[in-house]
mmCIF file of C-alpha atoms and ligand atoms in Angstrom:
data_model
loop_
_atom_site.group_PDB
_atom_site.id
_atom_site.type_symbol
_atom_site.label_atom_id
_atom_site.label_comp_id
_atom_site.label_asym_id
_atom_site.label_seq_id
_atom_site.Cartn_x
_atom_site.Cartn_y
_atom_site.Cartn_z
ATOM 1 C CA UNK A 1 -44.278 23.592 -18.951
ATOM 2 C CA UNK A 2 -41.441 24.823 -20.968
ATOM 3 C CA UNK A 3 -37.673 24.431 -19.278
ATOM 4 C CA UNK A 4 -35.440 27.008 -19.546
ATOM 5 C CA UNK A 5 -31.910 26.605 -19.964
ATOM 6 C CA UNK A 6 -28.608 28.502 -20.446
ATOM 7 C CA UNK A 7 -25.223 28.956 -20.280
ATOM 8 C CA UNK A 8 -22.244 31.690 -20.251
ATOM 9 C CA UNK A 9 -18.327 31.082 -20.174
ATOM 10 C CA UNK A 10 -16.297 32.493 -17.280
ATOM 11 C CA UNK A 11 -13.885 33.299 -19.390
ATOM 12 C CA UNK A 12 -13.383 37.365 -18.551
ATOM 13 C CA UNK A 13 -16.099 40.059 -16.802
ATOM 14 C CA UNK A 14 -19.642 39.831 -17.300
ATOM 15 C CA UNK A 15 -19.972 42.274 -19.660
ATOM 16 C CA UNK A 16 -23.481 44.728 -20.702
ATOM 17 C CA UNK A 17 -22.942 43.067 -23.862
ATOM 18 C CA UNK A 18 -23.843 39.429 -21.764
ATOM 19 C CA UNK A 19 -26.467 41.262 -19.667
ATOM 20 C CA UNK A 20 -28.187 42.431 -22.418
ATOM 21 C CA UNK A 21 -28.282 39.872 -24.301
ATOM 22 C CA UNK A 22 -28.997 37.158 -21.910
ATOM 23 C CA UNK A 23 -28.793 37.615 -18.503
ATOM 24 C CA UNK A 24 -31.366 40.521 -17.582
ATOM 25 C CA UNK A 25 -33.613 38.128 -19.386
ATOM 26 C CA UNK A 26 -32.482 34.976 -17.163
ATOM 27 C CA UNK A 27 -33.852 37.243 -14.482
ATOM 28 C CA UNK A 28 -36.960 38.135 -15.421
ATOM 29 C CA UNK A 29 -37.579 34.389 -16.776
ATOM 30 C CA UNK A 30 -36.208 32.651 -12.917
ATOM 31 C CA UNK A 31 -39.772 34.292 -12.056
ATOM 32 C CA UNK A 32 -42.426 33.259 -14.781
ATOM 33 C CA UNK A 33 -40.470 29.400 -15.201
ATOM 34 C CA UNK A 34 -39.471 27.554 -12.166
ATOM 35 C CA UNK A 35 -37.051 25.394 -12.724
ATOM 36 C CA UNK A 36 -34.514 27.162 -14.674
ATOM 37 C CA UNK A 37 -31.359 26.173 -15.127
ATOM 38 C CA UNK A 38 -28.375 28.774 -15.430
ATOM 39 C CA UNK A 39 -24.632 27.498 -15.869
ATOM 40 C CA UNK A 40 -21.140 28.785 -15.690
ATOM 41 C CA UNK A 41 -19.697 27.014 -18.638
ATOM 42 C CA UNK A 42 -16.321 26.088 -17.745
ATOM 43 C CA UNK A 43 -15.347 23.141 -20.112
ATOM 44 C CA UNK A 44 -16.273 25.786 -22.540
ATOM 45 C CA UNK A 45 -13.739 28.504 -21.981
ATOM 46 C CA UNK A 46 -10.939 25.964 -22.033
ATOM 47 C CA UNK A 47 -10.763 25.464 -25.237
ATOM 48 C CA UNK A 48 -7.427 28.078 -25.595
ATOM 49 C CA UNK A 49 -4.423 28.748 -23.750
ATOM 50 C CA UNK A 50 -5.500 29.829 -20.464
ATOM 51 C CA UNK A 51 -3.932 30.141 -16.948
ATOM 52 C CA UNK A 52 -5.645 27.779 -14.311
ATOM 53 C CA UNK A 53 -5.432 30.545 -11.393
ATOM 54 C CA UNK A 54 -7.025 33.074 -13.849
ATOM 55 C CA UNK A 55 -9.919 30.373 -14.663
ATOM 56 C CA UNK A 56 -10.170 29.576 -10.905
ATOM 57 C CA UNK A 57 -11.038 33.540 -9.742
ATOM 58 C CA UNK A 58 -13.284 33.593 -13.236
ATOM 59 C CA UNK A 59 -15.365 31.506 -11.990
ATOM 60 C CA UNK A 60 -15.781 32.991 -8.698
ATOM 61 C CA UNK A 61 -16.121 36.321 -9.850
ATOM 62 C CA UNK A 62 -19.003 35.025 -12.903
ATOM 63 C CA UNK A 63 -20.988 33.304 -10.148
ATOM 64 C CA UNK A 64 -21.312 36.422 -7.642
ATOM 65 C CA UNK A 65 -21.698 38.706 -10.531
ATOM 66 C CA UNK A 66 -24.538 36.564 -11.662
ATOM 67 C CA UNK A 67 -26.285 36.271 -8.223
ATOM 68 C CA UNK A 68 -25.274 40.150 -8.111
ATOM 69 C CA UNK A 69 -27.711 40.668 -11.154
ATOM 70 C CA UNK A 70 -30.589 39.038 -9.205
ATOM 71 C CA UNK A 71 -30.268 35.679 -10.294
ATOM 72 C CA UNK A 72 -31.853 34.069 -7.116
ATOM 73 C CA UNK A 73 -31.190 30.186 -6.502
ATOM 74 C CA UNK A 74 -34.376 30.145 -4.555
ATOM 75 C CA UNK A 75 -36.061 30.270 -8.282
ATOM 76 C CA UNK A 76 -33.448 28.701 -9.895
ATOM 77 C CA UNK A 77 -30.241 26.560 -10.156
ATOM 78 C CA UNK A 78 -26.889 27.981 -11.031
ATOM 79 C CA UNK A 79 -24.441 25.789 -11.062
ATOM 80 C CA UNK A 80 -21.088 25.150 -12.585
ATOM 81 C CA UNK A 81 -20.746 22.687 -15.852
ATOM 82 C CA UNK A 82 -17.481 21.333 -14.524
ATOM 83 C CA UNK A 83 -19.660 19.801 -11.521
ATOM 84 C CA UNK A 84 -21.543 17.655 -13.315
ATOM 85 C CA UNK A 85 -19.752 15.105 -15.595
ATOM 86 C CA UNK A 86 -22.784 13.999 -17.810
ATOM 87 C CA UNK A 87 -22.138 17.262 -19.651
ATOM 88 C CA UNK A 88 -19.306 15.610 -21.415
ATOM 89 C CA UNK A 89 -20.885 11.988 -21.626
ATOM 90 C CA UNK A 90 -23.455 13.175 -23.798
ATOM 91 C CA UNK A 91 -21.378 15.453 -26.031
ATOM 92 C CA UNK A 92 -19.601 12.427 -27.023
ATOM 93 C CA UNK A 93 -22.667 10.757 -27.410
ATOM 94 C CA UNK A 94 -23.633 13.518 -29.858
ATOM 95 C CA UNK A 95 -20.184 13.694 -32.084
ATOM 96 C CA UNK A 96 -20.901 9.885 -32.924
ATOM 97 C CA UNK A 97 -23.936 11.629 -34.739
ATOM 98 C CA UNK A 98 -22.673 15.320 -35.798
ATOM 99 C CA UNK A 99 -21.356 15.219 -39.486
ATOM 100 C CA UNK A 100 -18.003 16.761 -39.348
ATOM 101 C CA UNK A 101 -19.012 19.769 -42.256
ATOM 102 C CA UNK A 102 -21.744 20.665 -39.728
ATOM 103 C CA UNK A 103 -18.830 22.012 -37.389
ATOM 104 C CA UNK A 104 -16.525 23.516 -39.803
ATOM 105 C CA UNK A 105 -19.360 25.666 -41.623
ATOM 106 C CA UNK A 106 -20.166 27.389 -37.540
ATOM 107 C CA UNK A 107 -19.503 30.931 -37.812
ATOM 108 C CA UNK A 108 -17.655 30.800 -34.333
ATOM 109 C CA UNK A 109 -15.252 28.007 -35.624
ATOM 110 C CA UNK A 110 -14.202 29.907 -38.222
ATOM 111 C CA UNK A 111 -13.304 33.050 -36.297
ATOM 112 C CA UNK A 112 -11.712 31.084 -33.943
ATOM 113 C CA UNK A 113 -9.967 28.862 -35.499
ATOM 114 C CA UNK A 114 -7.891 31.616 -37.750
ATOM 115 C CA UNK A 115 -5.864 32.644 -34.724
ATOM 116 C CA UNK A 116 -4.538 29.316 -34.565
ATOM 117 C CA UNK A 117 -1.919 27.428 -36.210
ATOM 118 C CA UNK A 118 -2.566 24.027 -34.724
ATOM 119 C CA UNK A 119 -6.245 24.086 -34.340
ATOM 120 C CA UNK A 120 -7.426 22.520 -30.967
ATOM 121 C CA UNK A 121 -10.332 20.190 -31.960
ATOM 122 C CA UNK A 122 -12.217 21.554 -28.857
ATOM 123 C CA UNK A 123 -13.084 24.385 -30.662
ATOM 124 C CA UNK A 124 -14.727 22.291 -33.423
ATOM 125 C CA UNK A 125 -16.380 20.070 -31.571
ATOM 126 C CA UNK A 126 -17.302 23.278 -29.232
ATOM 127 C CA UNK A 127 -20.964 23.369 -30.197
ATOM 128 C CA UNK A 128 -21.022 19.473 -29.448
ATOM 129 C CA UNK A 129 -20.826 20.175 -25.987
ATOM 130 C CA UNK A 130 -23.231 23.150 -25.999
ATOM 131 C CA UNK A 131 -26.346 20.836 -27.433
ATOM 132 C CA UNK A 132 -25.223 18.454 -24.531
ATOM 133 C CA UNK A 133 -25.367 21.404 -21.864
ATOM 134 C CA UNK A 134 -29.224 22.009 -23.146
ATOM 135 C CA UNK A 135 -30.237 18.651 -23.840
ATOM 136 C CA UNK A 136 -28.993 16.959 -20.841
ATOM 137 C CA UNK A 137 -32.437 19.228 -19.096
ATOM 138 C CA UNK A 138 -34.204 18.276 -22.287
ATOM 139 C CA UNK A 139 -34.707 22.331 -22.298
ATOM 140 C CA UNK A 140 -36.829 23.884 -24.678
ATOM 141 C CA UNK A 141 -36.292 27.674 -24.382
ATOM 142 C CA UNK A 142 -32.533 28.817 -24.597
ATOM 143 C CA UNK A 143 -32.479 32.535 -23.663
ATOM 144 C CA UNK A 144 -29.548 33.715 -25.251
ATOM 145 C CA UNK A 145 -28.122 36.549 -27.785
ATOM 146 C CA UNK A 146 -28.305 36.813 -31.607
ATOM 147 C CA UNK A 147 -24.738 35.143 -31.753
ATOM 148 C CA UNK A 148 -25.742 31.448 -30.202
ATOM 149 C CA UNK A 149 -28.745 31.426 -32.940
ATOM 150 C CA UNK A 150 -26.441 29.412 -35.275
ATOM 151 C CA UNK A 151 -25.765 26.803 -31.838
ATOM 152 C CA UNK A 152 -28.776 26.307 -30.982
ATOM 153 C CA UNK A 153 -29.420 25.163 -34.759
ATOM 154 C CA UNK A 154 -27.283 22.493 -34.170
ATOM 155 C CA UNK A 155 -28.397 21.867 -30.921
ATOM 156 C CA UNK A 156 -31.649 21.130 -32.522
ATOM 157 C CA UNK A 157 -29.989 19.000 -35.509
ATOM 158 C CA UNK A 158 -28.841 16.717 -33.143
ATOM 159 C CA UNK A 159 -32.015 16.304 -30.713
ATOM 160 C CA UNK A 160 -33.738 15.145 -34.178
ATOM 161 C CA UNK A 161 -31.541 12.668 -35.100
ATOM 162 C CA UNK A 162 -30.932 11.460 -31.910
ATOM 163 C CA UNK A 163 -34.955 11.175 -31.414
ATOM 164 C CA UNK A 164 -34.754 9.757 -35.066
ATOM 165 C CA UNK A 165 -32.587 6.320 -34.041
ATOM 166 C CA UNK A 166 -33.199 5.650 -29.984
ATOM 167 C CA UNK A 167 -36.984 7.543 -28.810
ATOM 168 C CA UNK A 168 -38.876 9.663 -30.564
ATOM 169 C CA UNK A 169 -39.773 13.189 -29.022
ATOM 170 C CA UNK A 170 -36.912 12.490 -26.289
ATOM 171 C CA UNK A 171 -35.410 15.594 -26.445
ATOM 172 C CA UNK A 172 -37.052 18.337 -27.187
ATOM 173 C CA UNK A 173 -35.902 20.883 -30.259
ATOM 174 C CA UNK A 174 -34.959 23.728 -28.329
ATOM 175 C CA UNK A 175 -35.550 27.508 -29.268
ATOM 176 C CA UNK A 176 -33.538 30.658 -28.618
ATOM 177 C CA UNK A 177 -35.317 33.407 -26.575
ATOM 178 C CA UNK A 178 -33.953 36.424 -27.900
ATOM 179 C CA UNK A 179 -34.238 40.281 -26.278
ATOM 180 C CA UNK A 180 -34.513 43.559 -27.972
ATOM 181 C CA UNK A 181 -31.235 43.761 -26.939
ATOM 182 C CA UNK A 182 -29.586 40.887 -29.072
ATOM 183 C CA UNK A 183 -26.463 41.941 -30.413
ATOM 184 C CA UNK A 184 -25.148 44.788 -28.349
ATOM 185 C CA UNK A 185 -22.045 46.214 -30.581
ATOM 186 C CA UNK A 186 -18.755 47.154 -28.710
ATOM 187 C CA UNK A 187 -17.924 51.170 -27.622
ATOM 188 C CA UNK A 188 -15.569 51.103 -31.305
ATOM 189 C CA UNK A 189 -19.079 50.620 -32.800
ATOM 190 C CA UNK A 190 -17.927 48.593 -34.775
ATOM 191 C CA UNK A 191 -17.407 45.017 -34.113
ATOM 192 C CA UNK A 192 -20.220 42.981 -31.865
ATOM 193 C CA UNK A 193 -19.159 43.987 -27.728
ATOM 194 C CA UNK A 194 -16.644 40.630 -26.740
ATOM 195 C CA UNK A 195 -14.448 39.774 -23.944
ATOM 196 C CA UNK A 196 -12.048 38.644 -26.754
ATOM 197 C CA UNK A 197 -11.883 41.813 -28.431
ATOM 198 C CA UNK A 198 -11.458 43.838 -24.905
ATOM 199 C CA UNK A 199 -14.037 46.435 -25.994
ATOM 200 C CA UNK A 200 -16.682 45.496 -23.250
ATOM 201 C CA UNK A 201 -17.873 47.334 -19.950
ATOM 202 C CA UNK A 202 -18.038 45.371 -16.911
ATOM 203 C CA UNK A 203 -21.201 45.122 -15.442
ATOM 204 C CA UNK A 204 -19.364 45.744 -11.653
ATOM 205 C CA UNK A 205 -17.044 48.765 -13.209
ATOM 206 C CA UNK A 206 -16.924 52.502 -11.642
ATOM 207 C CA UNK A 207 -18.717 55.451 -12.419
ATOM 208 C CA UNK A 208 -15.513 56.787 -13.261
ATOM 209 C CA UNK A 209 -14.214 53.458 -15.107
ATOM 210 C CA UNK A 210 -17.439 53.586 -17.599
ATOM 211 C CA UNK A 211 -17.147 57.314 -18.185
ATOM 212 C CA UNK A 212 -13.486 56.795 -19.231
ATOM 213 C CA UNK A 213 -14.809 54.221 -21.709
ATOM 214 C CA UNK A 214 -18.203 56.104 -23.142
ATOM 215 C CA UNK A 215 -16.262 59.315 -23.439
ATOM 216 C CA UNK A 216 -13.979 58.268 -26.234
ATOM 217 C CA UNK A 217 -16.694 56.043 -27.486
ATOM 218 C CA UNK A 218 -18.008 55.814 -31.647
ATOM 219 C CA UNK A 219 -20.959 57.868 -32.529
ATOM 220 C CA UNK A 220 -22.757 58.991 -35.748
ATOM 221 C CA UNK A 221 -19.220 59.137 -38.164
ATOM 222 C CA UNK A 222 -20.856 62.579 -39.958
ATOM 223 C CA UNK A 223 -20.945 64.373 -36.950
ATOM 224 C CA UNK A 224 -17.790 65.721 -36.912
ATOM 225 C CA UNK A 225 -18.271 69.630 -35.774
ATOM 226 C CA UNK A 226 -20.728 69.548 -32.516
ATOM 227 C CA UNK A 227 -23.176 72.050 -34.648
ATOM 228 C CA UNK A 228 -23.732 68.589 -37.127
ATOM 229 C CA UNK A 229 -26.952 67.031 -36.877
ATOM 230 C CA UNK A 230 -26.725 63.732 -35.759
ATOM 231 C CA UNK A 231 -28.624 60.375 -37.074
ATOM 232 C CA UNK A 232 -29.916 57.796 -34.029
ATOM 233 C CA UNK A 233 -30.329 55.033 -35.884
ATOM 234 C CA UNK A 234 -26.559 54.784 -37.002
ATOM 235 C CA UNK A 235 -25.483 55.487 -33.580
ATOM 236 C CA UNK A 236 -23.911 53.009 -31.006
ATOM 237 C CA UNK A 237 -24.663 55.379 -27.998
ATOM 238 C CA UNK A 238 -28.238 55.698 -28.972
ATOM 239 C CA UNK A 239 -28.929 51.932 -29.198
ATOM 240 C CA UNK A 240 -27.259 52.245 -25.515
ATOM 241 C CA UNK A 241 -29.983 54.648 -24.438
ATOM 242 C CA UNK A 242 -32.948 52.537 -25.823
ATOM 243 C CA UNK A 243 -31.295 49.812 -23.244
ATOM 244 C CA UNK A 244 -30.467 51.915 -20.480
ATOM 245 C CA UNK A 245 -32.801 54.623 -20.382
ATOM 246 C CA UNK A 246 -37.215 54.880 -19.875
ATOM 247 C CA UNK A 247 -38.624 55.617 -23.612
ATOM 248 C CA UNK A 248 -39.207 59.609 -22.462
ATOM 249 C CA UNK A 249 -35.583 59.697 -22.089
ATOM 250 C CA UNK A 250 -34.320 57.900 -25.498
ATOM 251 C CA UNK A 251 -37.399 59.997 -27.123
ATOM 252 C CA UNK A 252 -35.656 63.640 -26.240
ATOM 253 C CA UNK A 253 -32.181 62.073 -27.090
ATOM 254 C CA UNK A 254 -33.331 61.720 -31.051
ATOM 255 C CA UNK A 255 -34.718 64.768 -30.925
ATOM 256 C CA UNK A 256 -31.592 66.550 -29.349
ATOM 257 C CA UNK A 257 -29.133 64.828 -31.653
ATOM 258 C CA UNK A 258 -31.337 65.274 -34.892
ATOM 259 C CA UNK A 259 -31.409 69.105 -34.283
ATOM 260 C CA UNK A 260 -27.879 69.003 -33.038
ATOM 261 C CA UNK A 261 -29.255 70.434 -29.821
ATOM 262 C CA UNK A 262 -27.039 67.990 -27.659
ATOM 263 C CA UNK A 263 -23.687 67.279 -28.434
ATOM 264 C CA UNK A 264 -22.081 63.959 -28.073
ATOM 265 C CA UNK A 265 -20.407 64.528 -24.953
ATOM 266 C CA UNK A 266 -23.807 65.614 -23.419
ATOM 267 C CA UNK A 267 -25.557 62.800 -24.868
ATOM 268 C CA UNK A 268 -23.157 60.053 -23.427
ATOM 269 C CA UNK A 269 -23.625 62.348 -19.973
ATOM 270 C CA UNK A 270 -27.257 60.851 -19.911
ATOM 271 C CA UNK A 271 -26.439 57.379 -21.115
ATOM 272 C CA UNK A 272 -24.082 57.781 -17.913
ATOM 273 C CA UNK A 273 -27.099 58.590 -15.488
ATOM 274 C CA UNK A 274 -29.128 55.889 -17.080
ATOM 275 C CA UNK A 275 -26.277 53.249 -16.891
ATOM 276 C CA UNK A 276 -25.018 54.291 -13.146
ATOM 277 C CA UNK A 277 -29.551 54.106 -12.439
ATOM 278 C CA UNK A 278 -29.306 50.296 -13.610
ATOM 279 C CA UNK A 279 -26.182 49.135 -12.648
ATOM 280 C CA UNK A 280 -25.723 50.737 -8.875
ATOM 281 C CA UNK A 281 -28.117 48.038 -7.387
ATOM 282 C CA UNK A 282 -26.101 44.988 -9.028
ATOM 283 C CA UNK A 283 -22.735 46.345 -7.551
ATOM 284 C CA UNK A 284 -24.113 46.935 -4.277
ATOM 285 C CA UNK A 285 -25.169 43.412 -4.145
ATOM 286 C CA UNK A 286 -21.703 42.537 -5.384
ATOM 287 C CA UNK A 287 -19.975 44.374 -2.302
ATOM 288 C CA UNK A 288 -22.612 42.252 0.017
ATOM 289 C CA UNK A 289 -21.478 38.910 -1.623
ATOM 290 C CA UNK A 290 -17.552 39.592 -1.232
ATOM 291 C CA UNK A 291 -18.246 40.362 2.523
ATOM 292 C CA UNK A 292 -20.529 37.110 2.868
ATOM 293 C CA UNK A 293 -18.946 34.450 0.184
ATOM 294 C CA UNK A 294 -20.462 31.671 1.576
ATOM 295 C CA UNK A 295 -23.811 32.772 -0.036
ATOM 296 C CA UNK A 296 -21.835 31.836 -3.557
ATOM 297 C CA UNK A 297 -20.840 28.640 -2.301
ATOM 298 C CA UNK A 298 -24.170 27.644 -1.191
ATOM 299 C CA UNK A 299 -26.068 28.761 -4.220
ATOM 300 C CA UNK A 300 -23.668 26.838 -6.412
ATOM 301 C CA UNK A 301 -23.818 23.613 -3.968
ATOM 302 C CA UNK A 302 -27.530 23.739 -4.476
ATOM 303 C CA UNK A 303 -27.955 24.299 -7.902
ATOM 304 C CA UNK A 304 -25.252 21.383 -8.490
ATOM 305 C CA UNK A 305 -27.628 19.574 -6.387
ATOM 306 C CA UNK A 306 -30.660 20.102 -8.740
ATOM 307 C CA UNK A 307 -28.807 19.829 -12.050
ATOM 308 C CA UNK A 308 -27.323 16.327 -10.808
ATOM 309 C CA UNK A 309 -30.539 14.584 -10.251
ATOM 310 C CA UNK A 310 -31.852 15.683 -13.547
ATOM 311 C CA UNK A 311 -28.668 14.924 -15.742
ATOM 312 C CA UNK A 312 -28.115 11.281 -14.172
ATOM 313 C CA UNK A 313 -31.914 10.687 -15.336
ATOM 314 C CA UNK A 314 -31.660 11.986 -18.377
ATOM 315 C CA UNK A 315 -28.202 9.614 -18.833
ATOM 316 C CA UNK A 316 -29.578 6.931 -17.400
ATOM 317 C CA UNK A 317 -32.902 6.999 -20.097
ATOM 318 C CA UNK A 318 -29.874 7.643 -22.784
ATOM 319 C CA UNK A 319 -27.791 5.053 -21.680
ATOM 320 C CA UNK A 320 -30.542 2.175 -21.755
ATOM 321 C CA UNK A 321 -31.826 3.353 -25.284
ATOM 322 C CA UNK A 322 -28.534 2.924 -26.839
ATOM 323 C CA UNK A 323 -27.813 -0.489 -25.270
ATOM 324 C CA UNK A 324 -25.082 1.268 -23.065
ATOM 325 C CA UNK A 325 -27.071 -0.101 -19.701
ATOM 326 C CA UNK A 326 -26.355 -2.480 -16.275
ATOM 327 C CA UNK A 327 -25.533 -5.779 -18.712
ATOM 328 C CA UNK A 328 -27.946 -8.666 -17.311
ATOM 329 C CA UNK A 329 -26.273 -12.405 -18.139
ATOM 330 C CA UNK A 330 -28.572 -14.497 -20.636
ATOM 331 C CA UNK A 331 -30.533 -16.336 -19.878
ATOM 332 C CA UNK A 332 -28.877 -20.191 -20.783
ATOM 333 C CA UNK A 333 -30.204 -21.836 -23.735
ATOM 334 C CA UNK A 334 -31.146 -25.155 -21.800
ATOM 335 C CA UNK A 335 -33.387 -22.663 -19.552
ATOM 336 C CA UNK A 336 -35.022 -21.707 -22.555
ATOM 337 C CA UNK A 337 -35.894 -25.081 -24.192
HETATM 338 P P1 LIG B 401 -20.882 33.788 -23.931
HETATM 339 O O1 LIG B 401 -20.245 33.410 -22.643
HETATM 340 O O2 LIG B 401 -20.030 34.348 -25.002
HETATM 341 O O3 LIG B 401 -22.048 34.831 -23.682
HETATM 342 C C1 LIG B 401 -23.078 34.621 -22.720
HETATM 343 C C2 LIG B 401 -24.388 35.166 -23.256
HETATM 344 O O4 LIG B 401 -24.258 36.550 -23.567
HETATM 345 C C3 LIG B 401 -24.682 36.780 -24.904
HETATM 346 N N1 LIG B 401 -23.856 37.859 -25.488
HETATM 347 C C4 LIG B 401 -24.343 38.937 -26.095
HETATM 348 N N2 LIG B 401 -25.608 39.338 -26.327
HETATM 349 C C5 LIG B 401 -25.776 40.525 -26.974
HETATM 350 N N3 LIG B 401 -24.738 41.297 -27.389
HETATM 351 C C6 LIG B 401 -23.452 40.937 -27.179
HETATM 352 N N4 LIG B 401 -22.451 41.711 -27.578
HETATM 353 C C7 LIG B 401 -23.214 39.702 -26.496
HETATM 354 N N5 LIG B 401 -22.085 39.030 -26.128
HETATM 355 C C8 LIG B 401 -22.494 37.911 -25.511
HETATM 356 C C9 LIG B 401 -24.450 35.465 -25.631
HETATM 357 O O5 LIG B 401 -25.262 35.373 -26.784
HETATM 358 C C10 LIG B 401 -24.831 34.467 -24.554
HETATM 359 O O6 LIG B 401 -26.223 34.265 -24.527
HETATM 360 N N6 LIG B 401 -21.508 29.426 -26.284
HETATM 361 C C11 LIG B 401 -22.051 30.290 -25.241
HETATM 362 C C12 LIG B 401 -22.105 29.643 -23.867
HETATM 363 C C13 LIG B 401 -22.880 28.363 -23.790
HETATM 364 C C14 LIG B 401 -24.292 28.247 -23.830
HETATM 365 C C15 LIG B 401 -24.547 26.841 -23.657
HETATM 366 C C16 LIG B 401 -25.333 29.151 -24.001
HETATM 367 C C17 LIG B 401 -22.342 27.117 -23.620
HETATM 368 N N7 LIG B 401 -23.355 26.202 -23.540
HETATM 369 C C18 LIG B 401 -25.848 26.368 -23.661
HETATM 370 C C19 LIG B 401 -26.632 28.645 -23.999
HETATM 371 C C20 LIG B 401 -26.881 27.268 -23.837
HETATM 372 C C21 LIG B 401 -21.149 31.504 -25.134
HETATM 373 O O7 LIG B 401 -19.996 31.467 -25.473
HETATM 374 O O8 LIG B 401 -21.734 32.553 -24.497
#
């Protein structure tokens, strides 16, 4: 049986961008693979300058918004990365074997690294510590968005050489899962939706918050006058729809922005209903977890719990293949004569 395992930073709101992308699908996979792991990666969103107090309430507010979305720790672990040290045994482990020009050519490192002028080698070695993160479950499936694909490469780089000098098939090569939904762009329409760029919507936001947002939002750039025909498959919003709304719904929405029939205001009115339809549940559950926070304790003391006894194994194999186990004295030569 297949493991699944993922990851997201608490490093802002979970955004639809994340849910999406990933985290619907971490849902509907907690069901059909038992044993799923889910973690809040917090070594990962220290990489920058960032305020411990902010990090701190991150956290918190990533790991009810997660159990908000249904992620149920009866079906699955969630846990947080900073709970279980092996994460960062085995990424060293893995830079003894990651060529260096494997790092710098990652997409990721280069954005990130041009808005520094002293480059923290974190982000380099950032990836590193992702293969760890899957490998320490010896997961197979990875259900993430489009933008980990080039990870997850890596991740599987390293699995094969590590297989190639201490156990063959040890780790497993693992595989993105990817959605419909991949790459969900941000309300500019422009640039891929980001908590770094600030053009996201927050999963737990208001009616009123997301309207504010979608109002202003991009759309087809030759519809100018509201008597322009529109084109669907150029538009942000209607990629929205296809998420948000049944396939009767995004059907009538081509066919009222090809003939101009809706304008864009009145489109983004039903990408409203559709959002306010999916997302009213998850925020209700949110309320319930801020009146009960215990429940977000617990579910992260178990999962911690589950994630343990499966990354001290796996360590434990590692250790002993590499000669890094319990040293035993020799035996004396005059015993063996
Ligand atoms: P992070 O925290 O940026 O994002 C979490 C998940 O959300 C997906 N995602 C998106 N999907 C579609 N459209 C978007 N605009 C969008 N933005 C984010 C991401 O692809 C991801 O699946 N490096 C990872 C965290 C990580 C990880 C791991 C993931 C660390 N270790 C091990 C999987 C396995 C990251 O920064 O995700």
């Amino acid at each position: 049986m297949s493991r699944i395992f993922s990851g997201i930073q608490p490093s802002g709101e979970l955004h639809i961008g994340n849910y999406l992308g990933a985290v619907k699908n971490w849902v509907a996979l907690q069901s059909t693979h038992p044993g799923a792991l889910f973690c809040i990666v917090d070594y990962h969103a220290i990489t920058g300058n960032y305020d411990p107090a902010v990090l701190r309430s991150r956290r918190w507010e990533m790991a009810k918004s997660l159990l908000a979305t249904g992620i149920d720790p009866a079906l699955c672990a969630l846990f947080q990365q900073s709970d279980i040290p092996e994460h960062t045994e085995l990424a060293w482990v893995f830079t003894t074997l990651t060529p260096l020009g494997d790092l710098e050519r990652q997409t990721q490192f280069k954005e990130k690294s041009s808005k520094h002028e002293s480059i923290p080698a974190g982000i380099l070695m950032y990836p590193v510590l992702q293969s760890a993160d899957i490998l320490l479950y010896r997961a197979d499936l990875v259900p993430v968005g489009e933008d980990q694909i080039q990870h997850l490469e890596l991740a599987r780089d390293t699995a094969r050489k590590w297989n190639a000098r201490f156990e063959h098939a040890f780790f497993p090569e693992p595989k993105p899962l990817l959605t419909p939904t991949r790459r969900i762009m941000g309300l500019d329409g422009q640039s891929k939706m980001s908590k770094s760029l600030g053009n996201t919507i927050g999963l737990l936001e208001s009616d009123d918050d997301i309207w504010a947002k979608l109002r202003p939002a991009m759309t087809d750039p030759q519809r100018v006058r509201r008597t322009d025909p529109g084109r669907p498959e150029v538009c942000n919003i209607y990629s929205l729809h296809q998420a948000f709304n049944p396939p009767d719904v995004v059907e009538n929405v081509a066919v009222q922005c090809r003939s101009a029939g809706w304008g864009c205001v009145d489109c983004k009115k039903v990408l409203l209903e559709g959002m306010v339809r999916e997302l009213t549940p998850i925020r209700h559950r949110a309320v319930l977890l801020d009146a009960d926070p215990q429940r977000v304790l617990d579910a992260l003391a178990d999962g911690a719990r589950t994630a343990r006894a499966i990354a001290q194994e796996t360590m434990r194999d590692v250790r002993a293949r590499m000669g890094l186990d319990a040293l035993v004295a020799p035996t004396p030569k005059s015993a063996l004569a």
